[in-house]
Tab-separated table of C-alpha atoms and ligand atoms in Angstrom:
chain	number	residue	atom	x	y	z
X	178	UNK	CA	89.962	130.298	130.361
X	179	UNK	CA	87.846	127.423	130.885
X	180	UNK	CA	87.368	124.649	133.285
X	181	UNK	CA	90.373	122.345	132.832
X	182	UNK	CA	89.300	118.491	131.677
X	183	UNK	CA	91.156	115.961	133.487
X	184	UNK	CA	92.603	112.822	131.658
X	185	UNK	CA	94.540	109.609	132.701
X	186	UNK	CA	96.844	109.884	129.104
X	187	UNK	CA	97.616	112.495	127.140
X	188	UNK	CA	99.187	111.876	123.527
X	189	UNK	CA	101.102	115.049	121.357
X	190	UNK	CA	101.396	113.811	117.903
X	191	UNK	CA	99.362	111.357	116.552
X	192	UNK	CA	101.669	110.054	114.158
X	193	UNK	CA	102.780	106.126	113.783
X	194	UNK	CA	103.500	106.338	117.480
X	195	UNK	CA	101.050	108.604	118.892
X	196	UNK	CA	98.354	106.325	117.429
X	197	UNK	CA	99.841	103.294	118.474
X	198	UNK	CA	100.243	104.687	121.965
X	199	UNK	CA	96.694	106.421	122.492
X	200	UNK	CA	95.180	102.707	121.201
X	201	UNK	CA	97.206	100.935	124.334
X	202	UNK	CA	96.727	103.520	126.809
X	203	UNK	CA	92.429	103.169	125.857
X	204	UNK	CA	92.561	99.835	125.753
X	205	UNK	CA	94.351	99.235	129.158
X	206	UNK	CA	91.057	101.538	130.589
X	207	UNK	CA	93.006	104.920	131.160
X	208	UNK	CA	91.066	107.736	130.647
X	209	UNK	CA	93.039	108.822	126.902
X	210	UNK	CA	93.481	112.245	125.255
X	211	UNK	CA	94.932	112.196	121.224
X	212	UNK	CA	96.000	115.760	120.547
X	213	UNK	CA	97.316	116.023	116.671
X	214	UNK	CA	97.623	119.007	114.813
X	215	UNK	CA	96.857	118.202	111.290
X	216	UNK	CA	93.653	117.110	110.240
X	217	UNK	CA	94.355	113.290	109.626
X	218	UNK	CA	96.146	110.955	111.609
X	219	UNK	CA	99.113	108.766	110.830
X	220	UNK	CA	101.867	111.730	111.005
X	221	UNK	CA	104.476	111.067	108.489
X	222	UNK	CA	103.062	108.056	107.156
X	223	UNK	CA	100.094	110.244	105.969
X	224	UNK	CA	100.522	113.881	105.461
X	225	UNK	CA	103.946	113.332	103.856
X	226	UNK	CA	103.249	110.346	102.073
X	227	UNK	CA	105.596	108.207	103.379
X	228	UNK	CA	104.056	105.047	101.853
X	229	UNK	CA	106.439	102.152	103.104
X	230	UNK	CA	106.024	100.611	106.507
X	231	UNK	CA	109.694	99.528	107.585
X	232	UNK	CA	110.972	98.079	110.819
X	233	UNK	CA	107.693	95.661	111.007
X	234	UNK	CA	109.496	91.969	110.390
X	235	UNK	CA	112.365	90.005	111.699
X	236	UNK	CA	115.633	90.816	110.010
X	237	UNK	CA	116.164	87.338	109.371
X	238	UNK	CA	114.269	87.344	105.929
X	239	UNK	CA	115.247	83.400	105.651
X	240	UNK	CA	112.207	82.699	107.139
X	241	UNK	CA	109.883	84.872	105.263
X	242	UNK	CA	108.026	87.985	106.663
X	243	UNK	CA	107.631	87.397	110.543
X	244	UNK	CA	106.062	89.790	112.522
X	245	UNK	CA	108.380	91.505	114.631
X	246	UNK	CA	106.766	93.664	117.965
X	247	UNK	CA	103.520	91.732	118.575
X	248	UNK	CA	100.047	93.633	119.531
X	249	UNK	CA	99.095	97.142	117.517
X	250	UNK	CA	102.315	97.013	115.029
X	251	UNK	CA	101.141	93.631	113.500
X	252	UNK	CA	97.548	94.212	113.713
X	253	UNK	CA	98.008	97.732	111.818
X	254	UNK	CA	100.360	95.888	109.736
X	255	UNK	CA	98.007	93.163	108.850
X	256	UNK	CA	95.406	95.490	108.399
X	257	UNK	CA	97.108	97.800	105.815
X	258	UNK	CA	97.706	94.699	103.983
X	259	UNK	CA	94.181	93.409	104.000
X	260	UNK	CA	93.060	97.339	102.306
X	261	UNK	CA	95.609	97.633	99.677
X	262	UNK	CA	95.004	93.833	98.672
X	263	UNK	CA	98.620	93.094	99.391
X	264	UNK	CA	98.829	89.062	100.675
X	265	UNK	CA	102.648	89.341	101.097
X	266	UNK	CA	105.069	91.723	102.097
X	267	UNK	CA	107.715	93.028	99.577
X	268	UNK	CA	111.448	91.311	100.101
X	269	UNK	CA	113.592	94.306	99.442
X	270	UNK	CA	117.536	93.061	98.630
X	271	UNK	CA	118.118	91.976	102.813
X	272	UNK	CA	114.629	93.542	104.325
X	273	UNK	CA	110.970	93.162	104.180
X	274	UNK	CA	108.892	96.030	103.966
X	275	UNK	CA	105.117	97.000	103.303
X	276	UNK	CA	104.149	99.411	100.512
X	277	UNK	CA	100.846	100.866	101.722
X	278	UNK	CA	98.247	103.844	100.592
X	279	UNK	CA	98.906	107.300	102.633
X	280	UNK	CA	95.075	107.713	102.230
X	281	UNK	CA	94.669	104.166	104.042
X	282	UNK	CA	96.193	104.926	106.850
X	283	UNK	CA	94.326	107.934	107.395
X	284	UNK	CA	91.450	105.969	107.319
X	285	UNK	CA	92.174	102.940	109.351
X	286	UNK	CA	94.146	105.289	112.352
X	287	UNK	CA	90.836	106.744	112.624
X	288	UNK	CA	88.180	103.848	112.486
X	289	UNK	CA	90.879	102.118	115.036
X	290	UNK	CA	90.562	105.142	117.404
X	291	UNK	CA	86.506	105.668	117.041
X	292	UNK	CA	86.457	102.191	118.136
X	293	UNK	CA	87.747	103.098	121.802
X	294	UNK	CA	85.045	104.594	124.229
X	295	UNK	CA	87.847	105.755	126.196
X	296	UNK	CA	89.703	107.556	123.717
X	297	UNK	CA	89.110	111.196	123.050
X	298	UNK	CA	90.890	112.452	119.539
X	299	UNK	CA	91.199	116.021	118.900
X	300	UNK	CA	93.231	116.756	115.199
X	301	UNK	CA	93.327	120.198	113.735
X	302	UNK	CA	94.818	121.065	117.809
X	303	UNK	CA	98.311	121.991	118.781
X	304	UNK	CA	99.675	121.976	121.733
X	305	UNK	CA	101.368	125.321	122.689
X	306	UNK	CA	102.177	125.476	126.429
X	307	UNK	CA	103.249	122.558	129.083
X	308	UNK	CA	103.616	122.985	132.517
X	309	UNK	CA	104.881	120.122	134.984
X	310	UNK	CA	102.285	118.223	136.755
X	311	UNK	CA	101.005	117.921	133.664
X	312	UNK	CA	99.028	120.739	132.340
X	313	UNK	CA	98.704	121.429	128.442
X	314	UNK	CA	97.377	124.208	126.886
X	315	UNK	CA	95.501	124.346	123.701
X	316	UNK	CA	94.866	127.842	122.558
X	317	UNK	CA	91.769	128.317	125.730
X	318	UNK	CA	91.697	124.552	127.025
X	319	UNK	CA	93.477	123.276	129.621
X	320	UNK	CA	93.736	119.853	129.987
X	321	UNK	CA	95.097	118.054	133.026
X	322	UNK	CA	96.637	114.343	132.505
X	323	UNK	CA	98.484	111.900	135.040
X	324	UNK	CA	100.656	111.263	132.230
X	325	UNK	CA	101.660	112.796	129.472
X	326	UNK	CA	103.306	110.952	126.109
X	327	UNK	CA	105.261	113.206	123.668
X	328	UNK	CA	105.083	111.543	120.116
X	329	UNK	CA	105.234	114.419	118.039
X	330	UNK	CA	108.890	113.199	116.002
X	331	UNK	CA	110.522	116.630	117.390
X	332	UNK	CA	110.588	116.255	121.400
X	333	UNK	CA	108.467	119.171	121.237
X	334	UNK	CA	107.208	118.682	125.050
X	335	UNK	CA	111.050	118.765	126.063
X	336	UNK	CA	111.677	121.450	123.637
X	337	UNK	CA	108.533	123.704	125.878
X	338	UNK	CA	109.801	122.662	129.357
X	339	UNK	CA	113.349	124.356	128.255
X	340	UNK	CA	117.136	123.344	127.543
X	341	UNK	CA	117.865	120.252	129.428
X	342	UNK	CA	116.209	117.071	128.248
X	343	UNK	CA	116.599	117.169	124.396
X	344	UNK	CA	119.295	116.835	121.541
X	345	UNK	CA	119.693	118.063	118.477
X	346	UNK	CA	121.794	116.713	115.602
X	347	UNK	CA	124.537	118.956	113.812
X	348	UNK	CA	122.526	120.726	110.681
X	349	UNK	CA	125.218	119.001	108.549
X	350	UNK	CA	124.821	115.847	109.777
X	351	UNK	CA	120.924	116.053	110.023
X	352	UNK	CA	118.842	113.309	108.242
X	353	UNK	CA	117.744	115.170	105.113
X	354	UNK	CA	114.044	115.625	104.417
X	355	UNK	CA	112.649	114.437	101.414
X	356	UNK	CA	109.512	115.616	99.096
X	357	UNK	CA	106.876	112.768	98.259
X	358	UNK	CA	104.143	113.515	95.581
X	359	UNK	CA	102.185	110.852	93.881
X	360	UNK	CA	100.233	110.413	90.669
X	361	UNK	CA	96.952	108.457	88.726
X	362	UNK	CA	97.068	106.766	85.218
X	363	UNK	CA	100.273	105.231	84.424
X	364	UNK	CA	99.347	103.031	81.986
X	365	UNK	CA	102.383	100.465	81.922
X	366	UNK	CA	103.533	98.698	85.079
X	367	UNK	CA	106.128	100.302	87.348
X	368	UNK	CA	108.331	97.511	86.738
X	369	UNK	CA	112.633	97.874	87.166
X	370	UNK	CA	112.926	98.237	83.824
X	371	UNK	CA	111.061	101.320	83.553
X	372	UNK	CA	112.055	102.719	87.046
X	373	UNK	CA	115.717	102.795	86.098
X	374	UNK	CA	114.907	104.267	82.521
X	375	UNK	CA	113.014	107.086	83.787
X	376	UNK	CA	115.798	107.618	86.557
X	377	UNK	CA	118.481	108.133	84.099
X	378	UNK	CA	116.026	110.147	81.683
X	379	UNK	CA	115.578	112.179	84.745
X	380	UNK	CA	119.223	112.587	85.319
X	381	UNK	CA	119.688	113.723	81.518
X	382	UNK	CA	116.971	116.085	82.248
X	383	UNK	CA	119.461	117.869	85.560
X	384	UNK	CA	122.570	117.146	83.049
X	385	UNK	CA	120.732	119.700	79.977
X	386	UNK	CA	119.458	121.897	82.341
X	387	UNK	CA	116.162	120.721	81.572
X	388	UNK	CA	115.484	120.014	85.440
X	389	UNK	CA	117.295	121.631	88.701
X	390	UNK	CA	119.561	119.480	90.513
X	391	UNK	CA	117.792	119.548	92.899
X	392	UNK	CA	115.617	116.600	90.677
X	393	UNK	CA	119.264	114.622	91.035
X	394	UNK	CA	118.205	111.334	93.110
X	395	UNK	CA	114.298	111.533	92.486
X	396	UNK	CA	112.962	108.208	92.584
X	397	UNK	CA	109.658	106.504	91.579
X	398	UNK	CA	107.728	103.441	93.380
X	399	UNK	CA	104.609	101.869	92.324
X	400	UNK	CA	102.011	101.832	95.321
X	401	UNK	CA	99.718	99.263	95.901
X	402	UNK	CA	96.722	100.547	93.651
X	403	UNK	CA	97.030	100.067	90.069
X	404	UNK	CA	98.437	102.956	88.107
X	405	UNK	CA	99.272	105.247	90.813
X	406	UNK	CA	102.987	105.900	91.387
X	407	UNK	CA	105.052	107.673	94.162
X	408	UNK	CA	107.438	109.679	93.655
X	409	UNK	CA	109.916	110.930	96.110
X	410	UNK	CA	112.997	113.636	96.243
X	411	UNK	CA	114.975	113.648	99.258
X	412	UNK	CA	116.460	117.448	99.981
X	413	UNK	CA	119.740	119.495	100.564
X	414	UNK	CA	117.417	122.326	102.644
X	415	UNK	CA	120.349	124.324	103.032
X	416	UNK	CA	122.728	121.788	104.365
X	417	UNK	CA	124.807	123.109	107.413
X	418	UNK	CA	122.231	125.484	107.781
X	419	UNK	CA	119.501	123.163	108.106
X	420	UNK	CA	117.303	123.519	111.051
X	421	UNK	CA	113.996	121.484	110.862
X	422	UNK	CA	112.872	123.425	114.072
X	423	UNK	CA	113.001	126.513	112.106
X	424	UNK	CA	109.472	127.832	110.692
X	425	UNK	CA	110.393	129.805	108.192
X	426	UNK	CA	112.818	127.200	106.655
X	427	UNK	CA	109.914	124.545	106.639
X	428	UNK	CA	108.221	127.373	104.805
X	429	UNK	CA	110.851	127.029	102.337
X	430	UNK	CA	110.959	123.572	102.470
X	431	UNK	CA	107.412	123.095	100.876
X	432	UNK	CA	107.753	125.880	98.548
X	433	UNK	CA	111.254	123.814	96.912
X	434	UNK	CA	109.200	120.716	96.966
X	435	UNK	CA	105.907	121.979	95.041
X	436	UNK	CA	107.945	123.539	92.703
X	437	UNK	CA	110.257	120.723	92.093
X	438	UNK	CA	106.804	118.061	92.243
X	439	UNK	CA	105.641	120.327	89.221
X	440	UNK	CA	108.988	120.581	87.223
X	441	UNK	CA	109.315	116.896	87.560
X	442	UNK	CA	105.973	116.353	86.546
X	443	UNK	CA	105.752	118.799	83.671
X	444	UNK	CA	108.913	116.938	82.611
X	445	UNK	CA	107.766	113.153	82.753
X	446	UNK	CA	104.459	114.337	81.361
X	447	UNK	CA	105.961	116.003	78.027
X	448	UNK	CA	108.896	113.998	76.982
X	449	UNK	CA	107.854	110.102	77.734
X	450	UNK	CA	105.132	108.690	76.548
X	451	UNK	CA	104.352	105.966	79.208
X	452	UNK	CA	103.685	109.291	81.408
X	453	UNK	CA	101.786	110.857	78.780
X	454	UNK	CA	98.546	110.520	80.373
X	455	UNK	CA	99.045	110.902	84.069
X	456	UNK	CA	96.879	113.276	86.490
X	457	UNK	CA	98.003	116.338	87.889
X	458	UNK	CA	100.536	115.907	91.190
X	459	UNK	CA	98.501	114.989	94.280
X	460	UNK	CA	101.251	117.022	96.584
X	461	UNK	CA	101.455	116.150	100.346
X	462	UNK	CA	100.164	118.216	103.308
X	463	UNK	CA	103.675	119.197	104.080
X	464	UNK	CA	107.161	117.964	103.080
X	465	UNK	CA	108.864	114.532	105.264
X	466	UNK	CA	111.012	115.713	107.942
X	467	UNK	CA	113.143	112.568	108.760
X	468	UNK	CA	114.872	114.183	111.896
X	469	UNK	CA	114.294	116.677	114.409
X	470	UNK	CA	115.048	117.226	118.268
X	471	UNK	CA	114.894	113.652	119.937
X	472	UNK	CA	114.802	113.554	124.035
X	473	UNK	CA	117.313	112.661	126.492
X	474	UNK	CA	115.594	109.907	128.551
X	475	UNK	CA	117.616	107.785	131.190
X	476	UNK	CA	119.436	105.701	128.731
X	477	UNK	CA	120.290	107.068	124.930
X	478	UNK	CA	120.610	104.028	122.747
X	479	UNK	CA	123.147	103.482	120.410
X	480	UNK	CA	123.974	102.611	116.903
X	481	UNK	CA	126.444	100.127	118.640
X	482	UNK	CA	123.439	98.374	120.978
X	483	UNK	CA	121.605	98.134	117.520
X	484	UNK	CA	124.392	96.648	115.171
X	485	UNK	CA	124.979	94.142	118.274
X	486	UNK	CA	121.621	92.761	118.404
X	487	UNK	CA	121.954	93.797	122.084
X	488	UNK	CA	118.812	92.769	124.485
X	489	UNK	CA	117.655	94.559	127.724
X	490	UNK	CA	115.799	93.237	130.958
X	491	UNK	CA	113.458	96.032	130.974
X	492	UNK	CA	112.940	95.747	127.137
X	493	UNK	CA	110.252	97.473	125.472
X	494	UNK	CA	110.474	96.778	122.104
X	495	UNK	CA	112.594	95.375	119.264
X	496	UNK	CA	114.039	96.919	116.554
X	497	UNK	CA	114.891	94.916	113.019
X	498	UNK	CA	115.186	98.032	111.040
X	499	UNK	CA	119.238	98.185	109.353
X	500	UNK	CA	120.537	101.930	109.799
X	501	UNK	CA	119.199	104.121	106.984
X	502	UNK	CA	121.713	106.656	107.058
X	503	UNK	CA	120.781	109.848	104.623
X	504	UNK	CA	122.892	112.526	106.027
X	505	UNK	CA	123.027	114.172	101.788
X	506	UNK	CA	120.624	114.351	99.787
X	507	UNK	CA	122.476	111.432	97.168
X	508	UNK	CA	120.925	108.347	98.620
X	509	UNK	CA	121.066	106.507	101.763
X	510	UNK	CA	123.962	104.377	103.334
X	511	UNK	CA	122.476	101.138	105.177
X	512	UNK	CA	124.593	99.654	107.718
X	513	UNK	CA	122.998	96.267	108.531
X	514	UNK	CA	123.301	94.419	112.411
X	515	UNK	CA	126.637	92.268	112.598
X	516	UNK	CA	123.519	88.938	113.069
X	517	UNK	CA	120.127	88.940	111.540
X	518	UNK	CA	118.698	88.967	114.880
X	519	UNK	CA	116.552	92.053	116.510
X	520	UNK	CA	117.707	94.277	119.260
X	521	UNK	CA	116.544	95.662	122.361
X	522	UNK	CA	114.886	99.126	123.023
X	523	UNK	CA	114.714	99.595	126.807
X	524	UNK	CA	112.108	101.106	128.303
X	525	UNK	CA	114.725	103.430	130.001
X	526	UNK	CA	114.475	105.005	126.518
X	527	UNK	CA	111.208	106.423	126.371
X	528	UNK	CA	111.029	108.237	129.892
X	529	UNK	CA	113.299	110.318	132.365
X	530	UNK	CA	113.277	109.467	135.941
X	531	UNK	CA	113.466	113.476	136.536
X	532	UNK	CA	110.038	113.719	135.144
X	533	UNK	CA	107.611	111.309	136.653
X	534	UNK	CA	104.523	110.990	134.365
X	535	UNK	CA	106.477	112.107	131.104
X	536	UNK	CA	107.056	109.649	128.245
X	537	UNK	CA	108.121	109.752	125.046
X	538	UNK	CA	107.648	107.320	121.088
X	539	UNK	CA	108.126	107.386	117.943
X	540	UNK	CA	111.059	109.669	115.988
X	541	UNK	CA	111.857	111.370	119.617
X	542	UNK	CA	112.723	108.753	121.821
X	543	UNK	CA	116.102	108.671	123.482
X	544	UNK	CA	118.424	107.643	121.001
X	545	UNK	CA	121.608	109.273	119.415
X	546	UNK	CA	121.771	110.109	115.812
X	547	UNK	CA	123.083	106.930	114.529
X	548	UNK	CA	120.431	105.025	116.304
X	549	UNK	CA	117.500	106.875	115.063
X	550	UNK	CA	118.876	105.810	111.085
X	551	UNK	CA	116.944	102.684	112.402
X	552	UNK	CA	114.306	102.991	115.180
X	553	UNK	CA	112.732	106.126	112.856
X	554	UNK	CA	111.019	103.819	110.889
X	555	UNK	CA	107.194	103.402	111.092
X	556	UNK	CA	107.588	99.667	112.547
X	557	UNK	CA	109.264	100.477	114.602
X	558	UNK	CA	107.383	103.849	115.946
X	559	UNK	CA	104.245	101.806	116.202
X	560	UNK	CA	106.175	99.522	118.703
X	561	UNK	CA	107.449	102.191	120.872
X	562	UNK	CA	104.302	104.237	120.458
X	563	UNK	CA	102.795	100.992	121.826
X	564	UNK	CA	105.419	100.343	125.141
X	565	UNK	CA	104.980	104.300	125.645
X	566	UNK	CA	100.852	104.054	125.767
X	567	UNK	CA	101.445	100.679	128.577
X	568	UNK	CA	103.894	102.472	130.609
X	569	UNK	CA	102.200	106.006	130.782
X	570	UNK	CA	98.610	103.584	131.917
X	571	UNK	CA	100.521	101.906	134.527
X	572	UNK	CA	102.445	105.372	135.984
X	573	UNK	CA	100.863	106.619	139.687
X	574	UNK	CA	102.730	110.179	141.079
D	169	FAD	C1	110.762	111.398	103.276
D	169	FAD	C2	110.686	110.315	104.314
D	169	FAD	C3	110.702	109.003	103.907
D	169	FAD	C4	110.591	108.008	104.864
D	169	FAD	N1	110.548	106.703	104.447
D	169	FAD	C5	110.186	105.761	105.330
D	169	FAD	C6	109.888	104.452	104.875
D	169	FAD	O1	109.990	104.147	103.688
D	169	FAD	N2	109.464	103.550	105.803
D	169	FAD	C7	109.329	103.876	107.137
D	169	FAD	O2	108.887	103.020	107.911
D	169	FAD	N3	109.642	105.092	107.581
D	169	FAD	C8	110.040	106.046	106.708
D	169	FAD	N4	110.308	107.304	107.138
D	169	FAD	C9	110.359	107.577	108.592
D	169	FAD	C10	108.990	107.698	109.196
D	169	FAD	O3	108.041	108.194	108.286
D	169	FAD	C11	108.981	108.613	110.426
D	169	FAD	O4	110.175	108.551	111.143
D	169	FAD	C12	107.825	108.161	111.308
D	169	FAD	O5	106.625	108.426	110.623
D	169	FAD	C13	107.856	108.862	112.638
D	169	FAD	O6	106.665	108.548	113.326
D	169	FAD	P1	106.279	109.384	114.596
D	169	FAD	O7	104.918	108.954	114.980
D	169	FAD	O8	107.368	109.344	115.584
D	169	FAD	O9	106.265	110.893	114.063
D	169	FAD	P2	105.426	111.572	112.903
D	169	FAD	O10	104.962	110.597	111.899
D	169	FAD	O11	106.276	112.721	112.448
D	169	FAD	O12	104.152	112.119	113.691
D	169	FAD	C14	104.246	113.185	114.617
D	169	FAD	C15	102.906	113.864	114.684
D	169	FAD	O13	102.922	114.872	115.713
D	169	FAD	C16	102.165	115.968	115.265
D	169	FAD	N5	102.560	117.159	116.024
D	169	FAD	C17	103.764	117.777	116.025
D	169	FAD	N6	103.728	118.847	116.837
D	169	FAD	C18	102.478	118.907	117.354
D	169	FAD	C19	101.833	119.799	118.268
D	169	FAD	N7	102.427	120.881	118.762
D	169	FAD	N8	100.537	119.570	118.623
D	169	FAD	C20	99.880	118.498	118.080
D	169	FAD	N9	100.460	117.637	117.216
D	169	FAD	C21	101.730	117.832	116.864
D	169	FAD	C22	102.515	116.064	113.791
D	169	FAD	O14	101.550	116.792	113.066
D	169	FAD	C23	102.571	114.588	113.381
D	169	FAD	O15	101.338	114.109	112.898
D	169	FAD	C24	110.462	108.331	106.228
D	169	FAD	C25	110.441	109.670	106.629
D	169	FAD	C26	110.534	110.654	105.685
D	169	FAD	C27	110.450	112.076	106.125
């Protein structure tokens, strides 16, 4: 074993909140650590190419796109935009949103982070032991941090310390995960027109037994380069027998999604000749997980604090984001807030007062299951991610 390396901060996950958190941490002077275990950065937003930032403007679209959680969400936000070539974002029926490239996020997460002399990133690393105090173990490191920040979207730091501080949906009622593949060469726009027709070609396709049902649901979105489109599946994966902290069903997982990316594709790519001469499927590093284990912290928000617009004095964040509700695989149900106006996320969600030094962003903050059909989204995980990096700087045993 070798000598352990002391830090001020350690982030686990660098996903939307893990980057937005190691970023605040380094730039408030603590000594930061960025563990992630793939080899990019940006979590979801990359590796399953998740390519929509929600949760980043007011809900009240009557005034146009306003930034919603000042500091890193609006400055990756504006950022993203200034890449793609994007000068507004997208009104979407009663939201705003921002399509962006996966591959652009990877790339600005990491110039952002190489900027910050006192920010360490290690990716390709997992974490596989905890021990209060806080000491993490990667394979033969051992680090040693003040404070420790769990952001990786399945309390996985609770999940290591035992039973007690973590919750776990009902498999049934679990948000379902989703395959998102992408493609070049399109030669006509994405427009509606064309979207819709190629849904209901694709539901034909499940109807003849051409495609599984699985297909059922797949839908397509132009991104913001010319000619490349996504396209996305969301996933039974078993239903009541879901369990997205089982390995060998994420195994699983990504073999159902390559095999439906390539049915799907074989299909657009034969019978409709607007897809005739599209690339290959560029397939994600691993399929989107939308829900996991999420942490008990002091206070568990609610879906009824959310649809209330309700506020908090030790407020760390806002949340604009209506609940995205996809407990089957047929489509989401939104449930909007009673007033356009944001709520609260207290800080009193993203730590426990029976762990001094441990915080928590992102996907696996303390929420219930209602309340994470909102705060999941990228927005809003930069935001959090953000509060989580501040409070873990300012935290002395
Ligand atoms: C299919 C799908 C579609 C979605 N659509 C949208 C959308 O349109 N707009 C939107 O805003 N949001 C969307 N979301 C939600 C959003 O992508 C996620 O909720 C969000 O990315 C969560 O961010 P996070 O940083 O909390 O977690 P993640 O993005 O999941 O990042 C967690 C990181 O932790 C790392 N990690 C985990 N365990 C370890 C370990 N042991 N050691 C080191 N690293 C570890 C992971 O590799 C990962 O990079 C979608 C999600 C899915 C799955």
């Amino acid at each position: 074993m070798s000598t352990p390396e002391a830090f001020d901060v350690t982030v686990v996950g660098g996903g939307s909140a893990g980057v937005a958190a190691a970023l605040a941490a380094a730039r408030q002077g603590a000594r930061t650590l960025l563990i992630e275990r793939q080899q990019l950065l940006g979590g979801m937003g990359t590796n399953a190419m998740v390519h929509t930032f929600c949760g980043l403007f007011h809900p009240d679209v009557s005034r146009g796109p306003q930034w919603l959680n000042p500091g890193i969400p609006s400055e990756i936000g504006m950022a993203l935009m200034q890449r793609s070539g994007i000068h507004k974002a997208d009104l979407m029926g009663r939201v705003y949103v921002l399509r962006h490239r996966p591959a652009d996020l990877a790339q600005l997460t990491a110039e952002l982070c190489a900027e910050e002399r006192h920010l360490t990133v290690l990716t390709a690393t997992e974490v596989t032991a905890l021990a209060p105090g806080w000491t993490i173990t990667l394979g033969d490191r051992t680090i040693h941090s003040r404070a420790v920040i769990d952001t990786t979207g399945e309390a996985l730091l609770a999940r290591l310390l035992g039973d007690t501080h973590w919750d776990l949906a009902a498999s049934a009622r679990l948000y379902r995960p989703a395959y998102v593949w992408s493609f070049h060469g399109l030669k006509d726009e994405l427009d509606e027109p064309l979207r819709l027709r190629t849904a209901a070609l694709i539901v034909r396709a499940v109807k003849a037994g051409a495609l599984p049902a699985a297909a059922l649901g797949t839908t397509l979105r132009a991104s913001p380069a010319k000619g490349e489109v996504f396209v996305s599946t969301d996933l039974e994966a078993g239903g009541d027998r879901w369990d997205p902290t089982d390995s060998d069903q994420r195994l699983h997982l990504e073999s159902e999604g390559r095999a439906l990316a390539h049915a799907v594709w074989d299909f657009l790519h034969s019978s409709h000749p607007s897809f005739g001469s599209i690339t290959p499927p560029s397939l994600p590093v691993h399929a989107g997980v939308r829900e996991s284990a999420r942490w008990l912290g002091d206070y568990v928000l609610t879906a009824d604090d959310l649809i209330r617009s309700r506020r908090f004095d030790d407020e760390a964040a806002l949340a604009g984001w209506p609940l995205e509700m996809r407990e089957t695989a047929r489509g989401p149900k939104f449930r909007y807030f009673d007033q356009p106006e944001p709520a609260g996320i207290p800080s009193s969600c993203l730590r426990s007062s029976s762990l001094p030094g441990m915080f928590f962003a992102g996907r696996c903050l303390s929420c219930d299951h209602e309340a994470l059909a909102s705060v999941r989204v990228m927005g809003t995980c930069l935001a959090t991610g953000q509060a989580a990096g501040q409070m873990a700087t300012a935290f002395r045993p």
